[in-house]
Every structure is written in C-alpha cells, then in structure tokens.
Amino acid sequence: MAQILLALAVLYLPFASFVSAFVPAMQQWNPGIPESSLIPMASAAEEGDGNGTGTDSTQQHPSEVMAAGPKADSSSTTTRRRRSSASSLGRRRPAKSTSAAGRRRTPAPAPGQYAVATKRAPHQFDHTKDKARPFVDGKTEIADQKCNEDAPVFPLPEGAAPGQNGDVISHEHIQSISLDELFPRLSFSDIFASSTDFRAALRAAMREDIFDTTPAYAKMSEKARKMLLLPDSSLQGSWKCKDGRWESKGSADLETDIHRMKKLTQVLSKYLGDGAPTGDDFCDTIGLLCGSNPSTHWIDIVGVQDRRIPHSWHQDTGRSPNSDTKTVLLGFPPEDDHDSVGVFSHCVKLERERIALDDHPMSEPIVYPNMEIDEKYIIRPNFRKGRELICYRDVDVLHSSPDVAWRASVMRFM
C-alpha cells in the first residue's frame, strides 16, 4: 500500500507544478473574472506618462495596481509594463508624437457661440498708445479754445438717431448760475473760486457722505471703499437728502440720523462760517434746479485727462418730464481763479426739441454715432467765478465730454 501511495505522489508533483504555473497566467484573460475586481485606469487623453505617450486605457487587475505603487520593486515594475510589451500583446501601440505631449484638444464651440481669441490682433502692435492718442498739456490746449456761446442752432440730420421732433425752442438753451445766487451773503463763489483746499474738501466730503449712505455700497469692503473714493475715480449715487432713499449707519442718535451729509456740513461750516448751509441743504438746493420731476441721480465725473479725444454726441435721456426737468452741472476747476473752458461738457443747440421714443429705456442714453459737427456749432461753456453751475434741458441740446478736459471733476445732478 505504501508503495502505491509513493508512486501516486511521484506522478502528482509534476502536474501540480504545471497547474500552478498555467492557471494564474490564464486568469488574466479569463472573462469570468468579476468586474468588481478590476480598477479602471485613466485614458490616454486624460493623462500622460511624461514621455509623450498616454497610459493604456484598458483595465488593470488589483495585483498590478498594488505593484505599481511608489514602493514597487524592479520586478513589479516589469510586471506593470508587460501589458504593453510585444511579448504579451503580440503588437506594440504606436507612440504619440512628442509635439503633442500632454496637450488637450480644444473642443469646438457650441452652436451660436464663438471661440475666444487668445492672441492679440496684429494691429495692436502697429503703434503705441502714446502715438495713437498722444498726451497733451490740457492747460495749453484749451488756451486756444473759444466758448462760442453765441453759436447758431445745429441742423440735426434726419435719422441721425432714433427719436422724434418736438416744439421749436424759443428759450435760452443753456443757463449759467452762481453759488452766490443759491447761497447769498456767504461769499460762496469767491471762496470756491479761490481756494483749492475748500473745493477739494467739499468734493471729498460729499463723495464720502453719498457713498456711506447709499445702500448699494453698504456691503463693500473697506479696501473697495478706499478705491472708489480716490479723487481720480468717478462715483455715483443720489443727491436727494430730504425724503431720499438713503440709509444712515453707525449712529444710534435719531437727531443726527435725520441728516445725511454730515462730513459736508462740517466742511461748509469750517470754510463759510456762521450761516453756512448744512450738507443736506447744499445738495437739495442744487437738486431743486433739476425741476419738478427729477430722477435724483448724481455722478461725480473725472473723465479722460491730458489727452485729446473725439466728441461723442448724445442725450442722457431724451426727456424733460413736465417740460421743466433739467440737467445741472457743478464744476470743479483744476486751479484757483480759473476762467476758461475744459470743465463743463460741450453742447450743441438744437432748433427743435429732440424727444426719445416712448419705448426707449430711461436708463440708456441716445447716441449719435460718428456724427461730425462743425466747430461753429460747438459751445464750450466757460467756468469762472460767478458761473460755477450750468443747466439745460436734455431735449434742447446734444452734449459730449470735452475733447480736451482741464478740470478736477464735474458733478452732474439730474
């Protein structure tokens, strides 16, 4: 019996060795292996191996994934690469061009969309900005410009912009007003014209008060606040104080909270003394010049400085509700005792009222594109002591930023 068992053992050992070597090799190709035991690898389009070829997109057995880890020895590395070798697959995958290594193809834009250019257009290198719109000395440039207050009315070309004609204009197109007229017995015009410090303090305080009481700015960071309040930036809000839609913050004093323009009040009191208007009275008094149905919009405009720019003729709204609603400009000259142009917007007088179409949005200007107007029609309102403000109905004139601005800013009340 013992001899029989010994003979069977001798026959079994070679067979067992054959099975142990053959079965694992076949297991890799056995379609019966559950999918849960396979881990998908990244496709060649998603990841590269650093040599210009992508990783194979076939699935890999867990044992091979384990061997491909950072601690794999040289034998495991050989096992990892055997899948793509000629001996195991019978063919070699063609290598991708090294020029396309790691690149992704940009998908085509969806219908109705356009691809965004990633390079500058050639003409952007044809000339420098300085040559395209050279710097000028504003003071020198405006020295030769004339106010031309007696300019004739401009014959507006038919179809120059959407709109309709109204009545013939028989009243004065543009009126000048002094601060002394609005706030008498304070020498307001004289101090405003002769003191850079007063003008700068008044403007800064007014901007700060309006910013700090405008709900739209309430959640802005202190950094954003400082940037928007820089003197060379424009700022907008509402000029209306009494019964205005502003919000006071940081004070629990009801007596104080009824006043909006606190910093402006302090500046006016400092420079004008007893009898100076409050900041609220200052804003609302100028705002009353806007007529019976104002929008109460206010903006402090700096504009382009030290460059000559083409005129851009437009109307802000093309409307004058109740026929008495006006635009008011308060100028801030660049120097003391200024008596010249360059502060206010330039205007062209119309023969007839030019009224916006009924469906034209109130918040959009009416633009007259590429319209060249002869110099004889262009009015460049003069700023000087006693003429700190101008006003006009938006249906009576076309207006534009100055072709050469020489100012600290101009405040527009509507």
CSV table of C-alpha atoms in Angstrom, one decimal:
chain,number,residue,atom,x,y,z
A,1,MET,CA,0.0,0.0,0.0
A,2,ALA,CA,2.8,2.3,0.9
A,3,GLN,CA,4.4,1.7,-2.5
A,4,ILE,CA,1.2,2.5,-4.3
A,5,LEU,CA,0.9,5.9,-2.5
A,6,LEU,CA,4.6,6.7,-3.2
A,7,ALA,CA,4.0,6.1,-6.9
A,8,LEU,CA,1.0,8.4,-7.0
A,9,ALA,CA,2.9,11.2,-5.3
A,10,VAL,CA,5.7,11.0,-7.8
A,11,LEU,CA,3.1,11.3,-10.6
A,12,TYR,CA,1.2,14.3,-8.9
A,13,LEU,CA,4.1,16.6,-8.2
A,14,PRO,CA,4.9,17.5,-11.9
A,15,PHE,CA,1.2,18.0,-12.6
A,16,ALA,CA,0.8,20.3,-9.6
A,17,SER,CA,3.7,22.4,-10.8
A,18,PHE,CA,2.2,22.7,-14.2
A,19,VAL,CA,-1.2,23.8,-12.9
A,20,SER,CA,0.3,26.3,-10.5
A,21,ALA,CA,2.2,28.0,-13.4
A,22,PHE,CA,-0.6,27.8,-16.0
A,23,VAL,CA,-3.8,28.8,-14.1
A,24,PRO,CA,-2.6,32.3,-12.9
A,25,ALA,CA,-1.4,33.1,-16.4
A,26,MET,CA,-4.7,32.3,-17.8
A,27,GLN,CA,-6.6,34.1,-15.1
A,28,GLN,CA,-5.7,37.5,-16.5
A,29,TRP,CA,-7.6,36.7,-19.7
A,30,ASN,CA,-10.4,34.8,-18.2
A,31,PRO,CA,-13.7,36.7,-19.0
A,32,GLY,CA,-15.2,35.1,-15.9
A,33,ILE,CA,-13.3,37.4,-13.5
A,34,PRO,CA,-15.8,39.7,-11.8
A,35,GLU,CA,-15.7,43.4,-12.8
A,36,SER,CA,-15.6,44.4,-9.2
A,37,SER,CA,-12.0,43.1,-9.0
A,38,LEU,CA,-10.8,45.4,-11.8
A,39,ILE,CA,-9.9,49.1,-11.4
A,40,PRO,CA,-10.2,51.3,-14.5
A,41,MET,CA,-7.1,53.3,-15.5
A,42,ALA,CA,-7.0,56.8,-16.9
A,43,SER,CA,-7.3,57.1,-20.6
A,44,ALA,CA,-4.6,58.4,-22.8
A,45,ALA,CA,-6.5,61.6,-23.4
A,46,GLU,CA,-6.6,62.4,-19.7
A,47,GLU,CA,-3.1,61.7,-18.5
A,48,GLY,CA,0.3,61.2,-20.0
A,49,ASP,CA,3.4,59.3,-18.7
A,50,GLY,CA,5.8,62.1,-19.3
A,51,ASN,CA,7.4,60.6,-22.3
A,52,GLY,CA,4.8,61.8,-24.9
A,53,THR,CA,2.7,58.7,-24.7
A,54,GLY,CA,-0.6,58.1,-22.9
A,55,THR,CA,-1.4,55.5,-20.3
A,56,ASP,CA,-3.1,52.4,-21.7
A,57,SER,CA,-6.9,52.7,-21.4
A,58,THR,CA,-7.5,49.0,-20.7
A,59,GLN,CA,-8.5,47.8,-17.2
A,60,GLN,CA,-5.9,46.6,-14.7
A,61,HIS,CA,-6.0,43.9,-12.1
A,62,PRO,CA,-5.8,44.8,-8.5
A,63,SER,CA,-2.5,43.0,-8.1
A,64,GLU,CA,-0.9,45.0,-10.8
A,65,VAL,CA,-2.2,48.3,-9.3
A,66,MET,CA,-0.6,47.4,-6.0
A,67,ALA,CA,2.6,46.6,-7.7
A,68,ALA,CA,2.6,49.9,-9.5
A,69,GLY,CA,2.7,51.9,-6.2
A,70,PRO,CA,5.7,54.0,-5.1
A,71,LYS,CA,7.3,51.1,-3.2
A,72,ALA,CA,7.2,48.7,-6.1
A,73,ASP,CA,10.5,46.9,-6.8
A,74,SER,CA,12.0,46.3,-10.2
A,75,SER,CA,10.2,43.0,-10.7
A,76,SER,CA,6.8,44.6,-10.0
A,77,THR,CA,7.7,47.4,-12.5
A,78,THR,CA,8.5,44.8,-15.1
A,79,THR,CA,5.1,43.3,-14.4
A,80,ARG,CA,3.4,46.7,-14.8
A,81,ARG,CA,4.9,47.3,-18.2
A,82,ARG,CA,4.5,43.7,-19.5
A,83,ARG,CA,0.9,44.6,-20.6
A,84,SER,CA,2.2,46.9,-23.4
A,85,SER,CA,5.1,44.7,-24.4
A,86,ALA,CA,5.2,42.9,-27.7
A,87,SER,CA,5.6,39.5,-26.0
A,88,SER,CA,2.4,39.8,-24.0
A,89,LEU,CA,0.2,41.6,-26.6
A,90,GLY,CA,1.8,40.5,-29.8
A,91,ARG,CA,1.9,44.1,-31.1
A,92,ARG,CA,3.1,47.5,-30.0
A,93,ARG,CA,0.9,50.5,-29.7
A,94,PRO,CA,2.1,53.4,-31.9
A,95,ALA,CA,3.7,56.1,-29.9
A,96,LYS,CA,2.1,59.5,-30.0
A,97,SER,CA,4.1,62.5,-31.4
A,98,THR,CA,6.2,64.2,-28.7
A,99,SER,CA,5.0,67.5,-30.1
A,100,ALA,CA,1.5,66.8,-28.7
A,101,ALA,CA,2.8,65.6,-25.3
A,102,GLY,CA,0.4,66.5,-22.5
A,103,ARG,CA,-1.8,68.6,-24.8
A,104,ARG,CA,-5.6,68.6,-24.8
A,105,ARG,CA,-7.6,69.3,-27.8
A,106,THR,CA,-9.8,72.4,-27.5
A,107,PRO,CA,-13.5,71.4,-28.0
A,108,ALA,CA,-15.4,73.1,-30.8
A,109,PRO,CA,-17.6,76.0,-29.6
A,110,ALA,CA,-21.3,75.2,-29.2
A,111,PRO,CA,-23.7,76.4,-32.0
A,112,GLY,CA,-24.3,80.1,-31.7
A,113,GLN,CA,-21.1,80.7,-29.7
A,114,TYR,CA,-17.7,81.9,-30.9
A,115,ALA,CA,-14.2,80.9,-29.9
A,116,VAL,CA,-12.3,83.4,-27.8
A,117,ALA,CA,-9.1,84.6,-29.3
A,118,THR,CA,-6.0,84.0,-27.2
A,119,LYS,CA,-3.7,86.3,-29.2
A,120,ARG,CA,-3.8,90.0,-29.8
A,121,ALA,CA,-4.9,91.3,-33.1
A,122,PRO,CA,-1.9,92.3,-35.3
A,123,HIS,CA,-3.0,96.0,-35.4
A,124,GLN,CA,-2.5,96.2,-31.6
A,125,PHE,CA,1.3,96.1,-32.2
A,126,ASP,CA,1.3,98.5,-35.1
A,127,HIS,CA,1.6,101.6,-32.9
A,128,THR,CA,2.0,102.6,-29.2
A,129,LYS,CA,-0.8,104.1,-27.2
A,130,ASP,CA,1.1,107.3,-27.0
A,131,LYS,CA,1.1,107.6,-30.8
A,132,ALA,CA,-2.5,106.5,-31.1
A,133,ARG,CA,-3.8,109.2,-28.7
A,134,PRO,CA,-0.8,111.4,-27.7
A,135,PHE,CA,-0.6,113.1,-24.3
A,136,VAL,CA,-1.3,116.8,-24.3
A,137,ASP,CA,-1.0,119.6,-21.8
A,138,GLY,CA,-4.6,120.4,-21.0
A,139,LYS,CA,-4.0,123.9,-20.0
A,140,THR,CA,-2.1,124.7,-23.1
A,141,GLU,CA,-4.6,123.0,-25.4
A,142,ILE,CA,-7.7,124.9,-24.0
A,143,ALA,CA,-5.9,128.2,-24.3
A,144,ASP,CA,-6.9,128.5,-27.9
A,145,GLN,CA,-10.4,127.2,-27.5
A,146,LYS,CA,-13.3,129.6,-27.5
A,147,CYS,CA,-16.5,129.4,-25.5
A,148,ASN,CA,-18.7,130.2,-28.6
A,149,GLU,CA,-21.8,131.0,-26.5
A,150,ASP,CA,-23.5,132.6,-29.5
A,151,ALA,CA,-23.2,129.6,-31.7
A,152,PRO,CA,-26.1,129.1,-34.1
A,153,VAL,CA,-28.5,126.2,-33.7
A,154,PHE,CA,-27.4,122.9,-35.3
A,155,PRO,CA,-29.5,121.5,-38.2
A,156,LEU,CA,-29.8,117.9,-36.9
A,157,PRO,CA,-29.7,115.4,-39.8
A,158,GLU,CA,-32.8,113.3,-40.4
A,159,GLY,CA,-32.4,109.8,-39.0
A,160,ALA,CA,-29.2,110.7,-37.0
A,161,ALA,CA,-30.6,108.7,-34.1
A,162,PRO,CA,-34.0,107.3,-33.0
A,163,GLY,CA,-36.3,110.0,-31.7
A,164,GLN,CA,-38.9,112.5,-32.7
A,165,ASN,CA,-39.0,116.2,-33.0
A,166,GLY,CA,-41.0,118.5,-30.7
A,167,ASP,CA,-41.6,122.2,-30.5
A,168,VAL,CA,-39.3,124.9,-31.7
A,169,ILE,CA,-37.1,126.0,-28.9
A,170,SER,CA,-37.6,129.7,-28.1
A,171,HIS,CA,-36.0,129.9,-24.6
A,172,GLU,CA,-32.3,130.0,-23.7
A,173,HIS,CA,-30.7,126.6,-24.3
A,174,ILE,CA,-28.1,126.8,-21.5
A,175,GLN,CA,-28.2,128.8,-18.3
A,176,SER,CA,-25.3,129.8,-16.0
A,177,ILE,CA,-25.8,130.0,-12.3
A,178,SER,CA,-23.6,131.2,-9.4
A,179,LEU,CA,-23.3,129.7,-5.9
A,180,ASP,CA,-23.9,133.2,-4.6
A,181,GLU,CA,-27.4,133.2,-6.1
A,182,LEU,CA,-28.2,129.9,-4.4
A,183,PHE,CA,-26.5,130.7,-1.0
A,184,PRO,CA,-26.3,134.5,-0.7
A,185,ARG,CA,-24.3,136.6,1.8
A,186,LEU,CA,-21.6,133.9,2.3
A,187,SER,CA,-19.1,134.9,-0.4
A,188,PHE,CA,-19.5,131.4,-1.6
A,189,SER,CA,-18.5,132.0,-5.2
A,190,ASP,CA,-15.3,133.9,-4.1
A,191,ILE,CA,-14.1,131.2,-1.7
A,192,PHE,CA,-15.0,128.4,-4.1
A,193,ALA,CA,-13.1,130.0,-7.0
A,194,SER,CA,-10.0,131.0,-5.0
A,195,SER,CA,-9.4,128.0,-2.6
A,196,THR,CA,-8.2,124.7,-3.9
A,197,ASP,CA,-8.4,123.3,-0.3
A,198,PHE,CA,-12.1,124.3,0.0
A,199,ARG,CA,-13.0,122.7,-3.3
A,200,ALA,CA,-11.1,119.5,-2.5
A,201,ALA,CA,-12.5,119.2,0.9
A,202,LEU,CA,-16.1,119.9,-0.3
A,203,ARG,CA,-15.8,117.3,-3.1
A,204,ALA,CA,-14.2,114.6,-0.9
A,205,ALA,CA,-16.8,115.1,1.9
A,206,MET,CA,-19.7,115.0,-0.5
A,207,ARG,CA,-18.4,111.8,-2.2
A,208,GLU,CA,-17.8,110.1,1.2
A,209,ASP,CA,-21.3,111.1,2.6
A,210,ILE,CA,-23.1,109.8,-0.5
A,211,PHE,CA,-21.0,106.6,-0.6
A,212,ASP,CA,-21.6,105.8,3.1
A,213,THR,CA,-25.4,106.3,2.8
A,214,THR,CA,-26.0,104.5,-0.4
A,215,PRO,CA,-27.5,101.0,0.2
A,216,ALA,CA,-25.8,99.6,-2.9
A,217,TYR,CA,-22.4,100.3,-1.3
A,218,ALA,CA,-23.2,99.0,2.2
A,219,LYS,CA,-21.6,95.6,1.9
A,220,MET,CA,-18.4,96.7,0.2
A,221,SER,CA,-15.1,96.1,1.9
A,222,GLU,CA,-13.0,98.9,3.3
A,223,LYS,CA,-10.5,98.3,0.6
A,224,ALA,CA,-13.2,98.7,-2.1
A,225,ARG,CA,-14.4,101.8,-0.4
A,226,LYS,CA,-11.0,103.4,-0.4
A,227,MET,CA,-10.5,102.7,-4.1
A,228,LEU,CA,-13.9,104.1,-5.1
A,229,LEU,CA,-13.3,107.2,-3.1
A,230,LEU,CA,-10.0,108.0,-4.7
A,231,PRO,CA,-10.2,111.5,-6.2
A,232,ASP,CA,-9.4,110.4,-9.7
A,233,SER,CA,-12.3,108.0,-9.9
A,234,SER,CA,-15.9,108.7,-10.8
A,235,LEU,CA,-18.7,107.9,-8.3
A,236,GLN,CA,-22.4,107.9,-8.5
A,237,GLY,CA,-25.5,107.8,-6.3
A,238,SER,CA,-28.4,110.1,-5.4
A,239,TRP,CA,-28.3,113.7,-4.5
A,240,LYS,CA,-31.6,113.8,-2.6
A,241,CYS,CA,-31.3,114.1,1.1
A,242,LYS,CA,-34.8,115.2,2.5
A,243,ASP,CA,-37.2,112.2,2.0
A,244,GLY,CA,-34.5,110.5,0.0
A,245,ARG,CA,-33.9,106.7,-0.1
A,246,TRP,CA,-30.6,106.7,1.8
A,247,GLU,CA,-29.6,104.8,4.9
A,248,SER,CA,-27.5,106.1,7.8
A,249,LYS,CA,-25.3,103.7,9.6
A,250,GLY,CA,-23.1,103.7,12.6
A,251,SER,CA,-25.2,106.1,14.7
A,252,ALA,CA,-28.0,105.5,17.1
A,253,ASP,CA,-28.7,109.2,17.6
A,254,LEU,CA,-32.0,109.9,16.0
A,255,GLU,CA,-31.3,113.7,15.9
A,256,THR,CA,-28.1,113.0,14.0
A,257,ASP,CA,-29.6,110.4,11.7
A,258,ILE,CA,-32.1,112.8,10.2
A,259,HIS,CA,-29.1,114.5,8.5
A,260,ARG,CA,-27.3,112.7,5.6
A,261,MET,CA,-24.4,114.8,4.6
A,262,LYS,CA,-22.6,115.1,8.0
A,263,LYS,CA,-19.0,115.5,6.7
A,264,LEU,CA,-20.1,118.0,4.1
A,265,THR,CA,-21.8,120.0,6.8
A,266,GLN,CA,-18.6,120.2,8.8
A,267,VAL,CA,-16.6,121.4,5.7
A,268,LEU,CA,-19.2,124.1,4.8
A,269,SER,CA,-19.2,125.4,8.4
A,270,LYS,CA,-15.4,125.5,8.5
A,271,TYR,CA,-14.9,127.5,5.3
A,272,LEU,CA,-18.1,129.6,5.2
A,273,GLY,CA,-18.7,130.2,8.9
A,274,ASP,CA,-22.0,131.1,10.6
A,275,GLY,CA,-24.9,130.9,8.3
A,276,ALA,CA,-23.4,128.1,6.1
A,277,PRO,CA,-25.9,125.7,4.8
A,278,THR,CA,-25.9,122.1,6.1
A,279,GLY,CA,-24.7,119.5,3.7
A,280,ASP,CA,-28.2,118.3,3.2
A,281,ASP,CA,-29.4,121.8,2.3
A,282,PHE,CA,-26.5,122.3,-0.1
A,283,CYS,CA,-27.4,119.1,-2.1
A,284,ASP,CA,-31.1,119.6,-2.1
A,285,THR,CA,-30.9,123.3,-3.1
A,286,ILE,CA,-28.8,122.4,-6.2
A,287,GLY,CA,-31.1,119.5,-6.8
A,288,LEU,CA,-34.1,121.8,-6.9
A,289,LEU,CA,-32.7,123.3,-10.1
A,290,CYS,CA,-33.4,119.9,-11.8
A,291,GLY,CA,-37.1,120.8,-11.9
A,292,SER,CA,-40.4,119.2,-10.8
A,293,ASN,CA,-39.7,115.6,-11.7
A,294,PRO,CA,-36.0,114.8,-11.3
A,295,SER,CA,-34.5,111.3,-11.3
A,296,THR,CA,-32.3,112.4,-8.3
A,297,HIS,CA,-29.3,110.7,-10.0
A,298,TRP,CA,-25.9,112.2,-9.1
A,299,ILE,CA,-22.5,111.4,-10.5
A,300,ASP,CA,-19.0,112.9,-10.0
A,301,ILE,CA,-17.2,112.7,-13.3
A,302,VAL,CA,-13.5,112.9,-13.8
A,303,GLY,CA,-13.2,111.8,-17.4
A,304,VAL,CA,-10.2,111.5,-19.6
A,305,GLN,CA,-7.4,113.8,-18.6
A,306,ASP,CA,-4.3,115.0,-20.6
A,307,ARG,CA,-5.5,113.6,-23.9
A,308,ARG,CA,-7.4,114.9,-26.8
A,309,ILE,CA,-10.4,112.7,-27.6
A,310,PRO,CA,-13.1,112.9,-30.2
A,311,HIS,CA,-16.5,114.3,-29.2
A,312,SER,CA,-19.2,111.7,-28.5
A,313,TRP,CA,-22.5,113.4,-29.0
A,314,HIS,CA,-25.5,112.1,-27.1
A,315,GLN,CA,-28.5,112.8,-24.9
A,316,ASP,CA,-28.7,111.3,-21.4
A,317,THR,CA,-32.4,110.5,-21.6
A,318,GLY,CA,-34.0,112.5,-24.4
A,319,ARG,CA,-36.8,113.6,-22.0
A,320,SER,CA,-37.9,116.5,-19.9
A,321,PRO,CA,-40.8,115.5,-17.7
A,322,ASN,CA,-43.3,118.3,-17.1
A,323,SER,CA,-41.2,120.3,-19.6
A,324,ASP,CA,-39.1,121.7,-16.8
A,325,THR,CA,-36.8,118.9,-15.8
A,326,LYS,CA,-33.1,119.8,-16.3
A,327,THR,CA,-29.6,118.6,-16.0
A,328,VAL,CA,-27.4,120.6,-13.7
A,329,LEU,CA,-23.6,120.6,-13.7
A,330,LEU,CA,-21.4,121.9,-10.8
A,331,GLY,CA,-17.8,122.4,-12.0
A,332,PHE,CA,-14.6,121.8,-10.0
A,333,PRO,CA,-11.7,123.6,-11.8
A,334,PRO,CA,-8.1,122.3,-11.7
A,335,GLU,CA,-6.7,125.6,-10.3
A,336,ASP,CA,-7.6,128.7,-8.4
A,337,ASP,CA,-9.2,131.7,-10.3
A,338,HIS,CA,-9.9,129.5,-13.3
A,339,ASP,CA,-11.6,131.4,-16.2
A,340,SER,CA,-11.7,129.1,-19.2
A,341,VAL,CA,-13.2,126.1,-20.9
A,342,GLY,CA,-12.5,122.4,-20.2
A,343,VAL,CA,-14.6,122.0,-17.1
A,344,PHE,CA,-18.1,121.6,-18.3
A,345,SER,CA,-19.5,119.3,-21.0
A,346,HIS,CA,-19.6,120.6,-24.5
A,347,CYS,CA,-23.0,121.3,-26.1
A,348,VAL,CA,-24.8,121.8,-29.4
A,349,LYS,CA,-28.0,123.8,-29.5
A,350,LEU,CA,-31.0,122.2,-31.3
A,351,GLU,CA,-33.6,124.1,-33.3
A,352,ARG,CA,-36.4,121.8,-32.1
A,353,GLU,CA,-36.8,119.6,-29.1
A,354,ARG,CA,-35.5,116.1,-29.7
A,355,ILE,CA,-37.6,113.6,-27.7
A,356,ALA,CA,-36.9,109.9,-27.1
A,357,LEU,CA,-39.2,107.4,-28.5
A,358,ASP,CA,-41.8,106.1,-26.0
A,359,ASP,CA,-40.2,102.6,-25.8
A,360,HIS,CA,-36.6,104.0,-25.3
A,361,PRO,CA,-35.3,102.9,-21.8
A,362,MET,CA,-34.9,105.7,-19.3
A,363,SER,CA,-31.5,104.4,-18.2
A,364,GLU,CA,-30.0,104.4,-21.7
A,365,PRO,CA,-28.5,107.4,-23.5
A,366,ILE,CA,-29.5,108.3,-27.1
A,367,VAL,CA,-26.2,108.1,-29.0
A,368,TYR,CA,-25.4,109.9,-32.3
A,369,PRO,CA,-22.6,107.8,-33.6
A,370,ASN,CA,-19.9,109.1,-35.9
A,371,MET,CA,-21.6,112.4,-36.2
A,372,GLU,CA,-19.1,115.1,-37.2
A,373,ILE,CA,-20.2,118.6,-36.1
A,374,ASP,CA,-18.6,121.8,-37.4
A,375,GLU,CA,-16.8,123.9,-34.8
A,376,LYS,CA,-19.1,126.8,-35.4
A,377,TYR,CA,-21.9,124.9,-33.7
A,378,ILE,CA,-20.0,123.7,-30.7
A,379,ILE,CA,-20.4,125.5,-27.3
A,380,ARG,CA,-17.7,125.1,-24.7
A,381,PRO,CA,-19.2,126.6,-21.6
A,382,ASN,CA,-16.9,128.8,-19.6
A,383,PHE,CA,-16.2,128.3,-15.9
A,384,ARG,CA,-15.3,131.3,-13.8
A,385,LYS,CA,-16.2,132.9,-10.6
A,386,GLY,CA,-20.0,133.5,-10.6
A,387,ARG,CA,-20.5,130.8,-13.2
A,388,GLU,CA,-19.9,127.7,-11.1
A,389,LEU,CA,-23.0,125.9,-12.4
A,390,ILE,CA,-24.8,125.4,-15.8
A,391,CYS,CA,-28.1,123.7,-16.5
A,392,TYR,CA,-30.1,122.7,-19.6
A,393,ARG,CA,-33.0,120.5,-20.7
A,394,ASP,CA,-31.8,117.2,-22.2
A,395,VAL,CA,-34.2,117.7,-25.1
A,396,ASP,CA,-32.7,121.1,-26.1
A,397,VAL,CA,-29.1,120.1,-26.7
A,398,LEU,CA,-26.7,117.4,-27.7
A,399,HIS,CA,-23.7,117.1,-25.4
A,400,SER,CA,-20.4,115.4,-25.1
A,401,SER,CA,-17.4,115.1,-22.8
A,402,PRO,CA,-14.8,117.8,-23.7
A,403,ASP,CA,-12.4,116.9,-26.4
A,404,VAL,CA,-9.8,118.3,-24.0
A,405,ALA,CA,-10.7,118.2,-20.3
A,406,TRP,CA,-9.0,120.5,-17.9
A,407,ARG,CA,-10.7,120.1,-14.5
A,408,ALA,CA,-10.7,118.2,-11.2
A,409,SER,CA,-14.2,116.9,-11.9
A,410,VAL,CA,-17.7,117.9,-12.8
A,411,MET,CA,-20.8,116.9,-10.7
A,412,ARG,CA,-24.0,116.1,-12.6
A,413,PHE,CA,-27.4,116.4,-10.9
A,414,MET,CA,-30.4,115.0,-12.7
